[in-house]
CSV table of C-alpha atoms in Angstrom, one decimal:
chain,number,residue,atom,x,y,z
D,148,ALA,CA,-52.8,-34.2,57.5
D,149,ILE,CA,-52.4,-36.1,54.1
D,150,PHE,CA,-51.5,-39.6,54.1
D,151,GLY,CA,-48.9,-40.4,51.3
D,152,ALA,CA,-50.8,-39.3,48.2
D,153,ASP,CA,-54.0,-41.1,48.7
D,154,ALA,CA,-56.0,-39.7,51.6
D,155,ARG,CA,-56.4,-36.7,53.6
D,156,LEU,CA,-57.7,-36.6,57.4
D,157,VAL,CA,-59.9,-33.4,57.4
D,158,GLY,CA,-61.4,-33.6,61.0
D,159,PHE,CA,-62.2,-35.8,63.9
D,160,ASP,CA,-65.0,-36.0,66.6
D,161,ALA,CA,-64.5,-38.0,70.1
D,162,SER,CA,-67.1,-39.1,72.3
D,163,ALA,CA,-66.6,-41.4,75.6
D,164,LEU,CA,-69.1,-44.3,76.6
D,165,ASP,CA,-69.4,-46.1,79.9
D,166,PRO,CA,-69.6,-49.9,79.1
D,167,LEU,CA,-72.0,-50.3,82.1
D,168,ASP,CA,-74.0,-47.7,80.9
D,169,ASP,CA,-75.3,-47.5,77.1
D,170,SER,CA,-77.0,-44.4,77.5
D,171,ALA,CA,-73.8,-42.6,79.1
D,172,LEU,CA,-72.3,-41.2,75.7
D,173,ARG,CA,-70.8,-38.0,76.4
D,174,PRO,CA,-69.7,-36.1,73.2
D,175,ARG,CA,-67.0,-33.7,73.1
D,176,ARG,CA,-66.2,-33.6,76.6
D,177,PHE,CA,-63.1,-31.4,76.9
D,178,GLY,CA,-61.4,-30.3,80.2
D,179,GLY,CA,-58.7,-27.9,80.8
D,180,GLY,CA,-55.9,-27.4,78.5
D,181,GLY,CA,-57.8,-29.0,75.5
D,182,ALA,CA,-57.5,-32.6,76.6
D,183,PHE,CA,-60.5,-35.0,76.3
D,184,ASP,CA,-61.4,-36.5,79.5
D,185,VAL,CA,-61.9,-40.2,80.0
D,186,VAL,CA,-62.4,-42.4,82.9
D,187,GLY,CA,-60.3,-45.7,82.9
D,188,GLY,CA,-62.7,-48.4,81.6
D,189,GLU,CA,-65.0,-46.4,79.3
D,190,THR,CA,-64.5,-46.5,75.5
D,191,LEU,CA,-63.1,-43.7,73.8
D,192,GLY,CA,-64.9,-43.2,70.3
D,193,THR,CA,-63.3,-41.3,67.7
D,194,THR,CA,-64.9,-40.6,64.3
D,195,LEU,CA,-62.2,-39.8,61.6
D,196,HIS,CA,-63.2,-37.9,58.7
D,197,TRP,CA,-61.4,-38.7,55.6
D,198,GLN,CA,-61.2,-37.7,51.8
D,199,ALA,CA,-60.1,-39.8,49.1
D,200,LEU,CA,-57.1,-37.8,47.0
D,201,ARG,CA,-57.4,-40.3,44.0
D,202,ARG,CA,-58.6,-43.9,43.5
D,203,ILE,CA,-56.6,-46.0,45.9
D,204,GLU,CA,-55.2,-49.4,44.8
D,205,SER,CA,-54.0,-50.7,48.2
D,206,ASP,CA,-56.3,-52.2,51.3
D,207,TYR,CA,-55.1,-49.9,53.8
D,208,LEU,CA,-56.1,-50.2,57.6
D,209,VAL,CA,-56.3,-47.5,60.0
D,210,THR,CA,-54.5,-47.8,63.4
D,211,LEU,CA,-55.4,-45.6,66.5
D,212,THR,CA,-52.9,-45.7,69.2
D,213,LEU,CA,-53.1,-44.2,72.8
D,214,MET,CA,-49.6,-43.5,73.9
D,215,ASP,CA,-47.9,-41.7,77.1
D,216,ALA,CA,-44.7,-39.5,76.9
D,217,ALA,CA,-42.4,-42.4,77.0
D,218,GLY,CA,-43.6,-44.0,74.1
D,219,HIS,CA,-45.5,-46.8,75.9
D,220,VAL,CA,-48.9,-48.0,74.1
D,221,TRP,CA,-51.9,-48.2,76.6
D,222,ALA,CA,-54.4,-49.0,74.1
D,223,GLN,CA,-54.7,-49.5,70.2
D,224,THR,CA,-57.1,-50.7,67.6
D,225,VAL,CA,-56.4,-51.7,64.0
D,226,SER,CA,-59.0,-52.2,61.2
D,227,ARG,CA,-60.5,-51.6,57.7
D,228,PRO,CA,-62.4,-48.4,57.7
D,229,VAL,CA,-66.1,-48.1,58.6
D,230,GLY,CA,-66.2,-50.9,61.1
D,231,GLN,CA,-64.4,-53.2,58.4
D,232,ALA,CA,-67.2,-52.6,56.0
D,233,TYR,CA,-65.7,-50.0,53.7
D,234,ALA,CA,-62.1,-51.0,52.2
D,235,THR,CA,-60.1,-47.9,50.9
D,236,THR,CA,-59.7,-49.9,47.5
D,237,ALA,CA,-63.6,-48.8,47.1
D,238,TRP,CA,-63.2,-45.2,48.1
D,239,LYS,CA,-63.7,-42.8,45.0
D,240,ALA,CA,-61.6,-40.1,44.2
D,241,GLY,CA,-62.7,-36.9,46.1
D,242,GLU,CA,-65.2,-39.1,48.4
D,243,ARG,CA,-65.5,-37.9,51.9
D,244,LEU,CA,-66.6,-40.5,54.7
D,245,ALA,CA,-66.8,-40.9,58.4
D,246,ASP,CA,-65.2,-43.5,60.0
D,247,TYR,CA,-66.0,-44.5,63.5
D,248,HIS,CA,-63.4,-46.4,65.8
D,249,ALA,CA,-64.1,-47.6,69.3
D,250,LEU,CA,-61.0,-48.0,71.5
D,251,PRO,CA,-61.7,-49.5,75.0
D,252,ILE,CA,-59.3,-47.8,77.6
D,253,ASP,CA,-58.0,-50.1,80.0
D,254,PRO,CA,-59.3,-49.5,83.6
D,255,PHE,CA,-55.6,-49.8,85.3
D,256,THR,CA,-54.3,-47.2,82.7
D,257,PRO,CA,-52.4,-44.8,85.2
D,258,SER,CA,-54.0,-41.3,85.5
D,259,GLY,CA,-52.3,-38.9,83.1
D,260,GLU,CA,-52.3,-37.2,79.8
D,261,TYR,CA,-51.8,-39.1,76.6
D,262,SER,CA,-51.4,-38.7,72.9
D,263,LEU,CA,-53.9,-40.3,70.5
D,264,ARG,CA,-52.6,-41.1,67.3
D,265,VAL,CA,-53.6,-42.2,63.7
D,266,SER,CA,-51.6,-44.0,61.0
D,267,LEU,CA,-52.8,-45.5,57.7
D,268,GLY,CA,-50.8,-48.4,55.9
D,269,ALA,CA,-51.2,-51.7,54.6
D,270,LEU,CA,-51.3,-54.9,56.5
D,271,ALA,CA,-47.9,-56.2,55.2
D,272,GLN,CA,-45.8,-53.1,55.8
D,273,LYS,CA,-44.4,-52.4,59.1
D,274,ALA,CA,-44.7,-48.5,58.6
D,275,GLY,CA,-47.9,-46.6,57.6
D,276,LEU,CA,-48.0,-44.0,54.9
D,277,PRO,CA,-45.9,-40.8,55.5
D,278,VAL,CA,-47.7,-37.9,56.9
D,279,SER,CA,-47.5,-34.3,56.1
D,280,GLY,CA,-49.2,-31.4,57.9
D,281,GLY,CA,-51.3,-31.7,60.9
D,282,ARG,CA,-49.7,-32.6,64.1
D,283,ALA,CA,-47.3,-35.1,62.9
D,284,VAL,CA,-45.8,-36.8,65.9
D,285,ALA,CA,-43.8,-39.4,63.6
D,286,PRO,CA,-43.1,-40.0,60.2
D,287,ASP,CA,-46.4,-42.2,59.8
D,288,GLN,CA,-48.5,-40.8,62.6
D,289,VAL,CA,-50.8,-37.8,63.2
D,290,GLU,CA,-51.9,-36.7,66.5
D,291,VAL,CA,-55.5,-35.9,66.6
D,292,LEU,CA,-56.1,-35.7,70.4
D,293,ARG,CA,-54.9,-35.2,73.8
D,294,VAL,CA,-56.8,-37.7,76.0
D,295,ARG,CA,-56.6,-37.2,80.0
D,296,VAL,CA,-57.1,-40.5,81.8
D,297,ALA,CA,-58.5,-40.9,85.2
D,298,LYS,CA,-57.6,-44.2,86.9
D,299,PRO,CA,-60.8,-45.4,89.0
D,300,LEU,CA,-59.7,-46.0,92.6
D,301,HIS,CA,-61.2,-49.5,92.7
D,302,PRO,CA,-61.2,-50.8,89.1
D,303,ALA,CA,-62.6,-54.2,88.4
D,304,LEU,CA,-60.4,-57.1,89.0
D,305,PRO,CA,-60.4,-59.5,86.2
D,306,ALA,CA,-62.2,-63.1,86.5
D,307,GLN,CA,-58.9,-64.8,85.5
D,308,MET,CA,-57.1,-63.3,88.4
D,309,GLN,CA,-56.3,-65.9,91.4
D,310,PRO,CA,-57.2,-64.1,94.8
D,311,TYR,CA,-54.5,-63.9,96.9
D,312,LEU,CA,-54.3,-61.7,100.2
D,313,ALA,CA,-51.2,-60.8,101.9
D,314,TYR,CA,-49.9,-57.8,104.0
D,315,LEU,CA,-46.6,-56.2,103.0
D,316,GLY,CA,-45.5,-54.0,105.7
D,317,GLY,CA,-47.7,-51.5,106.5
D,318,ALA,CA,-48.2,-49.8,102.9
D,319,LEU,CA,-49.2,-52.4,100.6
D,320,ILE,CA,-51.6,-55.7,100.1
D,321,LEU,CA,-51.2,-58.1,97.6
D,322,ARG,CA,-54.9,-58.8,96.1
D,323,GLY,CA,-54.1,-61.5,93.5
D,324,VAL,CA,-52.1,-62.9,90.9
D,325,GLU,CA,-52.4,-63.6,87.1
D,326,ILE,CA,-50.2,-66.4,85.6
D,327,PRO,CA,-50.6,-67.8,82.1
D,328,GLU,CA,-51.6,-71.5,82.0
D,329,ALA,CA,-48.9,-72.7,80.0
D,330,VAL,CA,-45.5,-71.7,79.0
D,331,SER,CA,-42.9,-73.3,76.6
D,332,PRO,CA,-39.5,-73.6,77.8
D,333,GLY,CA,-36.9,-70.8,76.8
D,334,ASP,CA,-40.0,-68.3,76.9
D,335,ALA,CA,-41.1,-65.5,79.4
D,336,ALA,CA,-43.8,-65.8,81.4
D,337,VAL,CA,-45.9,-62.6,82.4
D,338,VAL,CA,-47.0,-62.6,86.0
D,339,THR,CA,-49.4,-59.9,86.7
D,340,LEU,CA,-49.9,-58.9,90.5
D,341,TYR,CA,-52.5,-56.8,91.7
D,342,TRP,CA,-51.7,-54.4,94.7
D,343,GLN,CA,-53.7,-52.2,96.9
D,344,ALA,CA,-52.2,-49.4,98.8
D,345,ARG,CA,-52.9,-49.2,102.6
D,346,ARG,CA,-52.1,-45.2,102.5
D,347,ALA,CA,-51.1,-42.6,100.0
D,348,LEU,CA,-47.9,-43.8,98.7
D,349,ASP,CA,-45.2,-41.8,96.5
D,350,SER,CA,-42.1,-44.1,96.8
D,351,ALA,CA,-41.0,-46.9,94.7
D,352,PHE,CA,-40.6,-50.5,95.5
D,353,ALA,CA,-38.8,-53.5,94.1
D,354,VAL,CA,-40.5,-57.1,93.3
D,355,THR,CA,-38.6,-60.1,93.0
D,356,LEU,CA,-40.1,-63.4,91.7
D,357,ARG,CA,-38.2,-66.4,92.2
D,358,SER,CA,-38.7,-69.9,90.7
D,359,THR,CA,-36.6,-73.0,91.1
D,360,ASP,CA,-34.3,-72.2,87.9
D,361,GLY,CA,-34.7,-68.3,87.6
D,362,GLU,CA,-35.2,-65.1,89.3
D,363,SER,CA,-36.7,-61.6,88.0
D,364,ARG,CA,-36.4,-58.4,89.9
D,365,THR,CA,-38.9,-55.2,88.8
D,366,GLU,CA,-38.5,-52.1,90.0
D,367,VAL,CA,-41.9,-50.4,90.5
D,368,ALA,CA,-42.2,-46.6,90.6
D,369,PRO,CA,-45.5,-44.9,91.2
D,370,PRO,CA,-47.5,-42.6,89.0
D,371,ASP,CA,-46.6,-38.9,88.9
D,372,SER,CA,-49.4,-38.2,91.6
D,373,GLY,CA,-48.4,-41.4,93.6
D,374,TRP,CA,-51.0,-44.0,94.3
D,375,ARG,CA,-54.0,-42.9,96.9
D,376,ALA,CA,-54.9,-44.5,99.7
D,377,TRP,CA,-56.8,-47.8,99.2
D,378,GLU,CA,-56.1,-47.6,95.3
D,379,ILE,CA,-55.9,-50.8,93.6
D,380,PHE,CA,-53.1,-51.2,90.7
D,381,ARG,CA,-51.2,-53.5,88.9
D,382,THR,CA,-47.8,-54.4,87.9
D,383,ASP,CA,-46.2,-57.1,85.2
D,384,HIS,CA,-43.3,-59.0,85.6
D,385,ALA,CA,-41.6,-61.3,83.2
D,386,LEU,CA,-39.9,-64.3,84.3
D,387,LEU,CA,-37.8,-66.3,82.1
D,388,VAL,CA,-38.4,-70.2,81.8
D,389,PRO,CA,-35.1,-71.9,81.4
D,390,PRO,CA,-34.7,-73.9,77.9
D,391,ASP,CA,-34.1,-77.1,79.9
D,392,ALA,CA,-37.1,-76.8,82.5
D,393,PRO,CA,-38.8,-80.3,82.7
D,394,PRO,CA,-42.7,-80.4,82.1
D,395,GLY,CA,-44.7,-79.5,85.4
D,396,ARG,CA,-45.3,-76.7,87.6
D,397,LEU,CA,-42.7,-74.2,88.7
D,398,PRO,CA,-43.2,-72.9,92.0
D,399,LEU,CA,-43.0,-69.0,92.4
D,400,ARG,CA,-42.1,-67.3,95.4
D,401,LEU,CA,-42.3,-63.3,95.9
D,402,SER,CA,-40.3,-60.8,97.8
D,403,VAL,CA,-40.5,-57.2,98.2
D,404,ALA,CA,-38.0,-54.6,99.3
D,405,ASP,CA,-38.6,-50.8,100.0
D,406,ALA,CA,-37.0,-47.8,98.0
D,407,ASN,CA,-33.9,-47.9,100.3
D,408,GLY,CA,-33.6,-52.0,99.4
D,409,GLN,CA,-34.6,-53.1,102.7
D,410,PRO,CA,-37.1,-56.4,102.6
D,411,VAL,CA,-40.5,-55.7,103.5
D,412,SER,CA,-42.3,-58.1,105.7
D,413,VAL,CA,-45.0,-60.5,104.3
D,414,GLN,CA,-47.8,-61.4,106.5
D,415,PRO,CA,-50.5,-63.7,105.0
D,416,GLY,CA,-54.0,-62.7,105.2
D,417,TRP,CA,-55.8,-65.9,105.0
């Protein structure tokens, strides 16, 4: 693939690294269909092999993006080449170089197949250089790899999560909540809820968050394969804070409805 008239991507290598085991580097681990297998929580390592087509006058950044079929970005890294150490303005015409990037995979990334894409562009520009050749999937992006992510059954819960325990019907357990420390009036507060399935689930449910001045309702759809029994997963919910909200704490109330719109009973666990 050629980026503008400046650089050619001539190849790549991939590896996976378990952050809890520095020795667990697994190069070229490909499964069925040519996809590269990664477990959520691992780091996807990609070495891009570039060739400078001419003396480059612009300071370009390399962007690696892990994207699902709906266009949602699940992981991304943006940096100068070679670990920030070798700016494109220093590349010599015809020079080839190996450019390693580490892309941490969020442990809550749903199981499924994703597209790993590369773009090259200047920081001040919204779009990258136009791409020709290779597996161009956008005007400024080339796909270098299909990645199959396996989400762990019990991903580690973040330290900033506030533990909570509530049983919702016979299907769900609310394990915790993550709330921003401060939100300005007129902004949206993103509330993250951590759930555990009490049995295998393949049906959607709706979550409603209410404060004294607003309400947010989110439809939560299961992944293609559903949630496994006792799987821990998370959902994000945006709640708009009114522009005239007074300083202080806003109480939050939560309710859940099943796929048929019927309320789900809530029983505190503590």
